[in-house]
Protein backbone atom coordinates (compact mmCIF):
# COMPACT_ATOMS: atom_id res chain seq x y z
CA UNK A 1 0.00 0.00 0.00
CA UNK A 2 1.33 3.40 -0.96
CA UNK A 3 2.14 5.86 1.75
CA UNK A 4 -0.37 8.44 2.87
CA UNK A 5 2.26 11.10 2.06
CA UNK A 6 2.28 9.94 -1.58
CA UNK A 7 -1.50 10.02 -1.64
CA UNK A 8 -1.45 13.59 -0.29
CA UNK A 9 1.15 14.64 -2.88
CA UNK A 10 -1.04 13.27 -5.66
CA UNK A 11 -4.33 14.68 -4.39
CA UNK A 12 -3.41 17.84 -2.48
CA UNK A 13 -5.52 20.81 -3.53
CA UNK A 14 -2.48 22.91 -4.34
CA UNK A 15 -3.80 24.54 -7.49
CA UNK A 16 -1.99 21.94 -9.60
CA UNK A 17 -3.70 19.63 -12.04
CA UNK A 18 -3.94 15.99 -11.10
CA UNK A 19 -1.85 13.43 -12.93
CA UNK A 20 -3.59 11.00 -15.29
CA UNK A 21 -5.26 8.21 -13.30
CA UNK A 22 -3.04 5.50 -14.76
CA UNK A 23 0.07 7.45 -13.74
CA UNK A 24 -1.26 7.87 -10.19
CA UNK A 25 -1.96 4.13 -10.12
CA UNK A 26 1.55 3.33 -11.33
CA UNK A 27 3.12 5.57 -8.70
CA UNK A 28 1.06 3.81 -6.01
CA UNK A 29 2.11 0.37 -7.30
CA UNK A 30 5.74 1.47 -7.25
CA UNK A 31 5.31 2.94 -3.74
CA UNK A 32 7.03 5.96 -5.24
CA UNK A 33 8.57 8.58 -3.00
CA UNK A 34 6.06 11.33 -2.16
CA UNK A 35 8.46 14.00 -3.42
CA UNK A 36 8.51 12.30 -6.83
CA UNK A 37 4.71 12.42 -6.98
CA UNK A 38 4.77 16.11 -6.08
CA UNK A 39 7.47 16.84 -8.67
CA UNK A 40 5.63 15.03 -11.44
CA UNK A 41 2.46 16.96 -10.61
CA UNK A 42 4.30 20.28 -10.76
CA UNK A 43 5.91 19.55 -14.13
CA UNK A 44 2.68 18.07 -15.54
CA UNK A 45 0.76 21.18 -14.49
CA UNK A 46 3.30 23.47 -16.19
CA UNK A 47 3.19 21.34 -19.35
CA UNK A 48 -0.61 21.58 -19.43
CA UNK A 49 -0.47 25.36 -18.98
CA UNK A 50 2.22 25.59 -21.65
CA UNK A 51 0.09 23.63 -24.11
CA UNK A 52 -3.00 25.71 -23.34
CA UNK A 53 -1.13 28.97 -23.89
CA UNK A 54 0.64 27.77 -27.04
CA UNK A 55 -2.75 26.77 -28.45
CA UNK A 56 -4.06 30.29 -27.80
CA UNK A 57 -0.98 32.11 -29.09
CA UNK A 58 -0.17 29.79 -32.00
CA UNK A 59 -3.44 28.21 -33.15
CA UNK A 60 -3.01 25.47 -35.67
CA UNK A 61 0.49 24.42 -34.59
CA UNK A 62 0.53 20.64 -34.68
CA UNK A 63 1.51 19.03 -31.37
CA UNK A 64 0.65 15.67 -29.80
CA UNK A 65 -0.82 17.12 -26.62
CA UNK A 66 -1.55 13.73 -25.07
CA UNK A 67 2.10 12.72 -25.47
CA UNK A 68 3.38 15.97 -23.94
CA UNK A 69 1.02 15.71 -20.96
CA UNK A 70 1.85 12.05 -20.37
CA UNK A 71 5.56 12.66 -20.93
CA UNK A 72 5.60 15.45 -18.35
CA UNK A 73 3.62 13.29 -15.91
CA UNK A 74 6.14 10.44 -16.16
CA UNK A 75 9.44 12.01 -17.23
CA UNK A 76 11.23 11.27 -13.93
CA UNK A 77 9.46 8.01 -13.03
CA UNK A 78 12.84 6.24 -12.99
CA UNK A 79 13.62 8.18 -9.81
CA UNK A 80 11.27 5.77 -8.04
CA UNK A 81 14.28 3.40 -8.22
CA UNK A 82 17.15 5.90 -8.41
CA UNK A 83 16.03 7.91 -5.37
CA UNK A 84 19.39 9.64 -4.85
CA UNK A 85 18.61 11.61 -8.02
CA UNK A 86 15.57 13.13 -6.28
CA UNK A 87 17.93 15.38 -4.33
CA UNK A 88 21.05 15.38 -6.48
CA UNK A 89 22.22 15.31 -10.07
CA UNK A 90 22.29 12.29 -12.31
CA UNK A 91 20.78 10.73 -15.39
CA UNK A 92 20.59 7.05 -14.47
CA UNK A 93 16.85 7.52 -13.92
CA UNK A 94 16.31 8.25 -17.62
CA UNK A 95 16.92 4.78 -19.15
CA UNK A 96 15.51 3.13 -16.01
CA UNK A 97 12.31 5.16 -16.28
CA UNK A 98 11.91 4.44 -19.98
CA UNK A 99 12.34 0.68 -19.37
CA UNK A 100 9.99 0.81 -16.35
CA UNK A 101 7.21 2.37 -18.41
CA UNK A 102 7.64 -0.12 -21.24
CA UNK A 103 7.62 -2.98 -18.73
CA UNK A 104 4.31 -1.64 -17.38
CA UNK A 105 2.73 -1.69 -20.84
CA UNK A 106 3.07 1.98 -21.73
CA UNK A 107 3.35 2.54 -25.48
CA UNK A 108 6.75 3.76 -26.74
CA UNK A 109 5.09 6.95 -28.06
CA UNK A 110 4.41 7.93 -24.45
CA UNK A 111 7.21 6.12 -22.59
CA UNK A 112 10.00 7.72 -24.61
CA UNK A 113 9.99 10.99 -22.67
CA UNK A 114 11.34 9.30 -19.54
CA UNK A 115 14.49 8.71 -21.56
CA UNK A 116 14.59 11.87 -23.68
CA UNK A 117 13.69 14.74 -21.34
CA UNK A 118 17.30 15.44 -20.36
CA UNK A 119 18.56 16.31 -23.83
CA UNK A 120 17.17 18.36 -26.66
CA UNK A 121 19.95 18.58 -29.21
CA UNK A 122 19.83 15.18 -30.93
CA UNK A 123 18.77 14.63 -34.53
CA UNK A 124 15.58 12.79 -33.58
CA UNK A 125 14.28 15.37 -31.09
CA UNK A 126 10.63 16.19 -31.69
CA UNK A 127 8.66 19.29 -30.81
CA UNK A 128 6.98 17.21 -28.10
CA UNK A 129 10.42 16.35 -26.63
CA UNK A 130 11.26 20.05 -26.54
CA UNK A 131 8.03 20.90 -24.74
CA UNK A 132 8.48 18.22 -22.06
CA UNK A 133 12.09 19.39 -21.53
CA UNK A 134 10.90 23.01 -21.38
CA UNK A 135 8.23 22.21 -18.77
CA UNK A 136 10.85 20.32 -16.74
CA UNK A 137 12.97 23.48 -16.63
CA UNK A 138 10.48 26.32 -16.29
CA UNK A 139 8.47 24.66 -13.46
CA UNK A 140 11.26 25.81 -11.14
CA UNK A 141 11.82 29.12 -12.92
CA UNK A 142 14.89 27.98 -14.87
CA UNK A 143 15.33 29.45 -18.33
CA UNK A 144 17.51 27.64 -20.89
CA UNK A 145 18.19 29.86 -23.92
CA UNK A 146 19.24 27.14 -26.38
CA UNK A 147 16.21 25.01 -25.52
CA UNK A 148 13.92 28.01 -25.87
CA UNK A 149 15.52 28.90 -29.20
CA UNK A 150 14.75 25.42 -30.52
CA UNK A 151 11.10 25.91 -29.55
CA UNK A 152 11.10 29.34 -31.24
CA UNK A 153 12.65 27.85 -34.40
CA UNK A 154 10.00 25.15 -34.55
CA UNK A 155 7.17 27.63 -34.03
CA UNK A 156 8.58 29.99 -36.68
CA UNK A 157 8.76 27.16 -39.21
CA UNK A 158 5.24 25.90 -38.48
CA UNK A 159 3.29 29.03 -37.49
CA UNK A 160 4.45 31.24 -40.33
CA UNK A 161 5.24 34.17 -38.05
CA UNK A 162 8.28 36.38 -37.72
CA UNK A 163 11.05 35.11 -35.42
CA UNK A 164 11.00 38.23 -33.21
CA UNK A 165 7.23 37.90 -32.77
CA UNK A 166 7.49 34.23 -31.80
CA UNK A 167 10.40 34.93 -29.45
CA UNK A 168 8.48 37.70 -27.68
CA UNK A 169 5.33 35.58 -27.32
CA UNK A 170 7.27 32.59 -25.96
CA UNK A 171 9.31 34.80 -23.63
CA UNK A 172 6.13 36.35 -22.21
CA UNK A 173 4.58 32.91 -21.75
CA UNK A 174 7.64 31.44 -20.01
CA UNK A 175 7.93 34.50 -17.78
CA UNK A 176 4.30 33.96 -16.71
CA UNK A 177 4.90 30.26 -16.06
CA UNK A 178 8.14 30.88 -14.16
CA UNK A 179 6.34 33.31 -11.86
CA UNK A 180 4.73 30.36 -10.04
CA UNK A 181 8.05 28.61 -9.41
CA UNK A 182 8.34 29.47 -5.71
CA UNK A 183 4.89 28.06 -5.00
CA UNK A 184 5.65 24.86 -6.93
CA UNK A 185 9.04 24.44 -5.26
CA UNK A 186 7.42 24.86 -1.83
CA UNK A 187 4.77 22.28 -2.76
CA UNK A 188 7.43 19.77 -3.83
CA UNK A 189 9.62 20.43 -0.77
CA UNK A 190 6.70 19.76 1.56
CA UNK A 191 6.92 16.04 0.73
CA UNK A 192 9.61 13.62 1.87
CA UNK A 193 12.08 11.88 -0.42
CA UNK A 194 11.43 8.51 1.22
CA UNK A 195 8.13 6.66 1.37
PDB file of C-alpha atoms in Angstrom:
ATOM      1  CA  UNK A   1       0.000   0.000   0.000  1.00  0.00           C
ATOM      2  CA  UNK A   2       1.332   3.396  -0.965  1.00  0.00           C
ATOM      3  CA  UNK A   3       2.139   5.864   1.755  1.00  0.00           C
ATOM      4  CA  UNK A   4      -0.370   8.445   2.867  1.00  0.00           C
ATOM      5  CA  UNK A   5       2.258  11.098   2.058  1.00  0.00           C
ATOM      6  CA  UNK A   6       2.283   9.937  -1.578  1.00  0.00           C
ATOM      7  CA  UNK A   7      -1.498  10.019  -1.636  1.00  0.00           C
ATOM      8  CA  UNK A   8      -1.455  13.586  -0.291  1.00  0.00           C
ATOM      9  CA  UNK A   9       1.153  14.640  -2.879  1.00  0.00           C
ATOM     10  CA  UNK A  10      -1.038  13.266  -5.660  1.00  0.00           C
ATOM     11  CA  UNK A  11      -4.332  14.681  -4.386  1.00  0.00           C
ATOM     12  CA  UNK A  12      -3.415  17.841  -2.479  1.00  0.00           C
ATOM     13  CA  UNK A  13      -5.523  20.806  -3.534  1.00  0.00           C
ATOM     14  CA  UNK A  14      -2.475  22.909  -4.338  1.00  0.00           C
ATOM     15  CA  UNK A  15      -3.798  24.538  -7.492  1.00  0.00           C
ATOM     16  CA  UNK A  16      -1.989  21.940  -9.597  1.00  0.00           C
ATOM     17  CA  UNK A  17      -3.702  19.628 -12.036  1.00  0.00           C
ATOM     18  CA  UNK A  18      -3.942  15.990 -11.098  1.00  0.00           C
ATOM     19  CA  UNK A  19      -1.852  13.432 -12.932  1.00  0.00           C
ATOM     20  CA  UNK A  20      -3.588  11.001 -15.286  1.00  0.00           C
ATOM     21  CA  UNK A  21      -5.258   8.212 -13.300  1.00  0.00           C
ATOM     22  CA  UNK A  22      -3.041   5.504 -14.760  1.00  0.00           C
ATOM     23  CA  UNK A  23       0.069   7.450 -13.737  1.00  0.00           C
ATOM     24  CA  UNK A  24      -1.263   7.868 -10.190  1.00  0.00           C
ATOM     25  CA  UNK A  25      -1.959   4.127 -10.119  1.00  0.00           C
ATOM     26  CA  UNK A  26       1.547   3.332 -11.329  1.00  0.00           C
ATOM     27  CA  UNK A  27       3.121   5.573  -8.695  1.00  0.00           C
ATOM     28  CA  UNK A  28       1.065   3.815  -6.014  1.00  0.00           C
ATOM     29  CA  UNK A  29       2.105   0.367  -7.301  1.00  0.00           C
ATOM     30  CA  UNK A  30       5.743   1.471  -7.246  1.00  0.00           C
ATOM     31  CA  UNK A  31       5.315   2.939  -3.743  1.00  0.00           C
ATOM     32  CA  UNK A  32       7.029   5.963  -5.237  1.00  0.00           C
ATOM     33  CA  UNK A  33       8.574   8.584  -2.999  1.00  0.00           C
ATOM     34  CA  UNK A  34       6.057  11.331  -2.157  1.00  0.00           C
ATOM     35  CA  UNK A  35       8.457  14.001  -3.423  1.00  0.00           C
ATOM     36  CA  UNK A  36       8.507  12.296  -6.828  1.00  0.00           C
ATOM     37  CA  UNK A  37       4.706  12.420  -6.977  1.00  0.00           C
ATOM     38  CA  UNK A  38       4.770  16.114  -6.082  1.00  0.00           C
ATOM     39  CA  UNK A  39       7.473  16.839  -8.669  1.00  0.00           C
ATOM     40  CA  UNK A  40       5.633  15.032 -11.444  1.00  0.00           C
ATOM     41  CA  UNK A  41       2.462  16.964 -10.615  1.00  0.00           C
ATOM     42  CA  UNK A  42       4.299  20.283 -10.762  1.00  0.00           C
ATOM     43  CA  UNK A  43       5.912  19.552 -14.128  1.00  0.00           C
ATOM     44  CA  UNK A  44       2.681  18.074 -15.535  1.00  0.00           C
ATOM     45  CA  UNK A  45       0.757  21.184 -14.491  1.00  0.00           C
ATOM     46  CA  UNK A  46       3.299  23.467 -16.188  1.00  0.00           C
ATOM     47  CA  UNK A  47       3.191  21.337 -19.351  1.00  0.00           C
ATOM     48  CA  UNK A  48      -0.609  21.580 -19.435  1.00  0.00           C
ATOM     49  CA  UNK A  49      -0.473  25.356 -18.977  1.00  0.00           C
ATOM     50  CA  UNK A  50       2.224  25.590 -21.648  1.00  0.00           C
ATOM     51  CA  UNK A  51       0.091  23.632 -24.114  1.00  0.00           C
ATOM     52  CA  UNK A  52      -3.001  25.711 -23.339  1.00  0.00           C
ATOM     53  CA  UNK A  53      -1.132  28.967 -23.892  1.00  0.00           C
ATOM     54  CA  UNK A  54       0.642  27.767 -27.037  1.00  0.00           C
ATOM     55  CA  UNK A  55      -2.747  26.774 -28.449  1.00  0.00           C
ATOM     56  CA  UNK A  56      -4.061  30.288 -27.802  1.00  0.00           C
ATOM     57  CA  UNK A  57      -0.983  32.114 -29.089  1.00  0.00           C
ATOM     58  CA  UNK A  58      -0.170  29.790 -32.004  1.00  0.00           C
ATOM     59  CA  UNK A  59      -3.439  28.213 -33.153  1.00  0.00           C
ATOM     60  CA  UNK A  60      -3.007  25.475 -35.672  1.00  0.00           C
ATOM     61  CA  UNK A  61       0.493  24.418 -34.590  1.00  0.00           C
ATOM     62  CA  UNK A  62       0.525  20.642 -34.682  1.00  0.00           C
ATOM     63  CA  UNK A  63       1.514  19.029 -31.368  1.00  0.00           C
ATOM     64  CA  UNK A  64       0.650  15.670 -29.801  1.00  0.00           C
ATOM     65  CA  UNK A  65      -0.820  17.117 -26.620  1.00  0.00           C
ATOM     66  CA  UNK A  66      -1.550  13.728 -25.071  1.00  0.00           C
ATOM     67  CA  UNK A  67       2.098  12.723 -25.472  1.00  0.00           C
ATOM     68  CA  UNK A  68       3.382  15.970 -23.937  1.00  0.00           C
ATOM     69  CA  UNK A  69       1.020  15.707 -20.962  1.00  0.00           C
ATOM     70  CA  UNK A  70       1.855  12.055 -20.367  1.00  0.00           C
ATOM     71  CA  UNK A  71       5.559  12.665 -20.929  1.00  0.00           C
ATOM     72  CA  UNK A  72       5.602  15.454 -18.354  1.00  0.00           C
ATOM     73  CA  UNK A  73       3.625  13.295 -15.911  1.00  0.00           C
ATOM     74  CA  UNK A  74       6.142  10.437 -16.158  1.00  0.00           C
ATOM     75  CA  UNK A  75       9.440  12.007 -17.234  1.00  0.00           C
ATOM     76  CA  UNK A  76      11.228  11.273 -13.931  1.00  0.00           C
ATOM     77  CA  UNK A  77       9.462   8.015 -13.026  1.00  0.00           C
ATOM     78  CA  UNK A  78      12.838   6.241 -12.986  1.00  0.00           C
ATOM     79  CA  UNK A  79      13.620   8.179  -9.808  1.00  0.00           C
ATOM     80  CA  UNK A  80      11.273   5.771  -8.036  1.00  0.00           C
ATOM     81  CA  UNK A  81      14.281   3.402  -8.224  1.00  0.00           C
ATOM     82  CA  UNK A  82      17.145   5.904  -8.406  1.00  0.00           C
ATOM     83  CA  UNK A  83      16.028   7.910  -5.374  1.00  0.00           C
ATOM     84  CA  UNK A  84      19.393   9.638  -4.853  1.00  0.00           C
ATOM     85  CA  UNK A  85      18.605  11.610  -8.020  1.00  0.00           C
ATOM     86  CA  UNK A  86      15.574  13.132  -6.279  1.00  0.00           C
ATOM     87  CA  UNK A  87      17.933  15.380  -4.327  1.00  0.00           C
ATOM     88  CA  UNK A  88      21.050  15.377  -6.482  1.00  0.00           C
ATOM     89  CA  UNK A  89      22.223  15.315 -10.074  1.00  0.00           C
ATOM     90  CA  UNK A  90      22.287  12.285 -12.314  1.00  0.00           C
ATOM     91  CA  UNK A  91      20.776  10.729 -15.392  1.00  0.00           C
ATOM     92  CA  UNK A  92      20.589   7.050 -14.470  1.00  0.00           C
ATOM     93  CA  UNK A  93      16.852   7.517 -13.921  1.00  0.00           C
ATOM     94  CA  UNK A  94      16.311   8.252 -17.624  1.00  0.00           C
ATOM     95  CA  UNK A  95      16.915   4.783 -19.155  1.00  0.00           C
ATOM     96  CA  UNK A  96      15.513   3.129 -16.014  1.00  0.00           C
ATOM     97  CA  UNK A  97      12.313   5.159 -16.281  1.00  0.00           C
ATOM     98  CA  UNK A  98      11.914   4.435 -19.976  1.00  0.00           C
ATOM     99  CA  UNK A  99      12.343   0.683 -19.368  1.00  0.00           C
ATOM    100  CA  UNK A 100       9.994   0.811 -16.348  1.00  0.00           C
ATOM    101  CA  UNK A 101       7.212   2.374 -18.406  1.00  0.00           C
ATOM    102  CA  UNK A 102       7.641  -0.117 -21.244  1.00  0.00           C
ATOM    103  CA  UNK A 103       7.618  -2.985 -18.732  1.00  0.00           C
ATOM    104  CA  UNK A 104       4.313  -1.644 -17.384  1.00  0.00           C
ATOM    105  CA  UNK A 105       2.732  -1.693 -20.843  1.00  0.00           C
ATOM    106  CA  UNK A 106       3.070   1.979 -21.730  1.00  0.00           C
ATOM    107  CA  UNK A 107       3.352   2.544 -25.476  1.00  0.00           C
ATOM    108  CA  UNK A 108       6.751   3.763 -26.736  1.00  0.00           C
ATOM    109  CA  UNK A 109       5.085   6.950 -28.062  1.00  0.00           C
ATOM    110  CA  UNK A 110       4.406   7.928 -24.446  1.00  0.00           C
ATOM    111  CA  UNK A 111       7.209   6.125 -22.593  1.00  0.00           C
ATOM    112  CA  UNK A 112      10.001   7.720 -24.612  1.00  0.00           C
ATOM    113  CA  UNK A 113       9.991  10.991 -22.669  1.00  0.00           C
ATOM    114  CA  UNK A 114      11.337   9.305 -19.540  1.00  0.00           C
ATOM    115  CA  UNK A 115      14.493   8.710 -21.556  1.00  0.00           C
ATOM    116  CA  UNK A 116      14.594  11.869 -23.679  1.00  0.00           C
ATOM    117  CA  UNK A 117      13.693  14.739 -21.345  1.00  0.00           C
ATOM    118  CA  UNK A 118      17.297  15.436 -20.359  1.00  0.00           C
ATOM    119  CA  UNK A 119      18.563  16.312 -23.834  1.00  0.00           C
ATOM    120  CA  UNK A 120      17.169  18.357 -26.662  1.00  0.00           C
ATOM    121  CA  UNK A 121      19.947  18.579 -29.208  1.00  0.00           C
ATOM    122  CA  UNK A 122      19.833  15.179 -30.927  1.00  0.00           C
ATOM    123  CA  UNK A 123      18.773  14.632 -34.531  1.00  0.00           C
ATOM    124  CA  UNK A 124      15.575  12.786 -33.583  1.00  0.00           C
ATOM    125  CA  UNK A 125      14.285  15.374 -31.093  1.00  0.00           C
ATOM    126  CA  UNK A 126      10.631  16.188 -31.689  1.00  0.00           C
ATOM    127  CA  UNK A 127       8.660  19.293 -30.810  1.00  0.00           C
ATOM    128  CA  UNK A 128       6.981  17.213 -28.101  1.00  0.00           C
ATOM    129  CA  UNK A 129      10.415  16.352 -26.629  1.00  0.00           C
ATOM    130  CA  UNK A 130      11.257  20.045 -26.542  1.00  0.00           C
ATOM    131  CA  UNK A 131       8.026  20.904 -24.736  1.00  0.00           C
ATOM    132  CA  UNK A 132       8.484  18.217 -22.059  1.00  0.00           C
ATOM    133  CA  UNK A 133      12.085  19.394 -21.525  1.00  0.00           C
ATOM    134  CA  UNK A 134      10.899  23.007 -21.378  1.00  0.00           C
ATOM    135  CA  UNK A 135       8.231  22.209 -18.772  1.00  0.00           C
ATOM    136  CA  UNK A 136      10.848  20.323 -16.741  1.00  0.00           C
ATOM    137  CA  UNK A 137      12.974  23.482 -16.628  1.00  0.00           C
ATOM    138  CA  UNK A 138      10.477  26.315 -16.289  1.00  0.00           C
ATOM    139  CA  UNK A 139       8.467  24.659 -13.461  1.00  0.00           C
ATOM    140  CA  UNK A 140      11.263  25.815 -11.136  1.00  0.00           C
ATOM    141  CA  UNK A 141      11.819  29.123 -12.916  1.00  0.00           C
ATOM    142  CA  UNK A 142      14.889  27.981 -14.866  1.00  0.00           C
ATOM    143  CA  UNK A 143      15.327  29.449 -18.330  1.00  0.00           C
ATOM    144  CA  UNK A 144      17.510  27.639 -20.886  1.00  0.00           C
ATOM    145  CA  UNK A 145      18.186  29.859 -23.919  1.00  0.00           C
ATOM    146  CA  UNK A 146      19.242  27.143 -26.376  1.00  0.00           C
ATOM    147  CA  UNK A 147      16.209  25.005 -25.519  1.00  0.00           C
ATOM    148  CA  UNK A 148      13.916  28.014 -25.868  1.00  0.00           C
ATOM    149  CA  UNK A 149      15.525  28.904 -29.204  1.00  0.00           C
ATOM    150  CA  UNK A 150      14.750  25.423 -30.516  1.00  0.00           C
ATOM    151  CA  UNK A 151      11.104  25.913 -29.552  1.00  0.00           C
ATOM    152  CA  UNK A 152      11.097  29.335 -31.240  1.00  0.00           C
ATOM    153  CA  UNK A 153      12.654  27.848 -34.396  1.00  0.00           C
ATOM    154  CA  UNK A 154       9.997  25.146 -34.548  1.00  0.00           C
ATOM    155  CA  UNK A 155       7.173  27.632 -34.030  1.00  0.00           C
ATOM    156  CA  UNK A 156       8.575  29.991 -36.681  1.00  0.00           C
ATOM    157  CA  UNK A 157       8.755  27.161 -39.208  1.00  0.00           C
ATOM    158  CA  UNK A 158       5.235  25.902 -38.475  1.00  0.00           C
ATOM    159  CA  UNK A 159       3.292  29.026 -37.487  1.00  0.00           C
ATOM    160  CA  UNK A 160       4.449  31.243 -40.331  1.00  0.00           C
ATOM    161  CA  UNK A 161       5.238  34.174 -38.053  1.00  0.00           C
ATOM    162  CA  UNK A 162       8.283  36.377 -37.719  1.00  0.00           C
ATOM    163  CA  UNK A 163      11.054  35.112 -35.417  1.00  0.00           C
ATOM    164  CA  UNK A 164      10.996  38.227 -33.215  1.00  0.00           C
ATOM    165  CA  UNK A 165       7.229  37.902 -32.773  1.00  0.00           C
ATOM    166  CA  UNK A 166       7.487  34.232 -31.800  1.00  0.00           C
ATOM    167  CA  UNK A 167      10.401  34.930 -29.455  1.00  0.00           C
ATOM    168  CA  UNK A 168       8.483  37.701 -27.679  1.00  0.00           C
ATOM    169  CA  UNK A 169       5.332  35.584 -27.325  1.00  0.00           C
ATOM    170  CA  UNK A 170       7.265  32.595 -25.961  1.00  0.00           C
ATOM    171  CA  UNK A 171       9.311  34.796 -23.627  1.00  0.00           C
ATOM    172  CA  UNK A 172       6.134  36.354 -22.206  1.00  0.00           C
ATOM    173  CA  UNK A 173       4.582  32.910 -21.752  1.00  0.00           C
ATOM    174  CA  UNK A 174       7.637  31.440 -20.013  1.00  0.00           C
ATOM    175  CA  UNK A 175       7.928  34.501 -17.777  1.00  0.00           C
ATOM    176  CA  UNK A 176       4.302  33.956 -16.714  1.00  0.00           C
ATOM    177  CA  UNK A 177       4.901  30.259 -16.058  1.00  0.00           C
ATOM    178  CA  UNK A 178       8.140  30.879 -14.159  1.00  0.00           C
ATOM    179  CA  UNK A 179       6.341  33.314 -11.860  1.00  0.00           C
ATOM    180  CA  UNK A 180       4.734  30.364 -10.038  1.00  0.00           C
ATOM    181  CA  UNK A 181       8.047  28.609  -9.406  1.00  0.00           C
ATOM    182  CA  UNK A 182       8.342  29.470  -5.709  1.00  0.00           C
ATOM    183  CA  UNK A 183       4.887  28.062  -5.000  1.00  0.00           C
ATOM    184  CA  UNK A 184       5.649  24.863  -6.934  1.00  0.00           C
ATOM    185  CA  UNK A 185       9.043  24.442  -5.259  1.00  0.00           C
ATOM    186  CA  UNK A 186       7.425  24.861  -1.833  1.00  0.00           C
ATOM    187  CA  UNK A 187       4.770  22.283  -2.762  1.00  0.00           C
ATOM    188  CA  UNK A 188       7.430  19.768  -3.828  1.00  0.00           C
ATOM    189  CA  UNK A 189       9.618  20.425  -0.773  1.00  0.00           C
ATOM    190  CA  UNK A 190       6.695  19.758   1.561  1.00  0.00           C
ATOM    191  CA  UNK A 191       6.922  16.042   0.726  1.00  0.00           C
ATOM    192  CA  UNK A 192       9.613  13.619   1.866  1.00  0.00           C
ATOM    193  CA  UNK A 193      12.076  11.878  -0.422  1.00  0.00           C
ATOM    194  CA  UNK A 194      11.435   8.514   1.217  1.00  0.00           C
ATOM    195  CA  UNK A 195       8.133   6.660   1.368  1.00  0.00           C
TER     196      UNK A 195
END
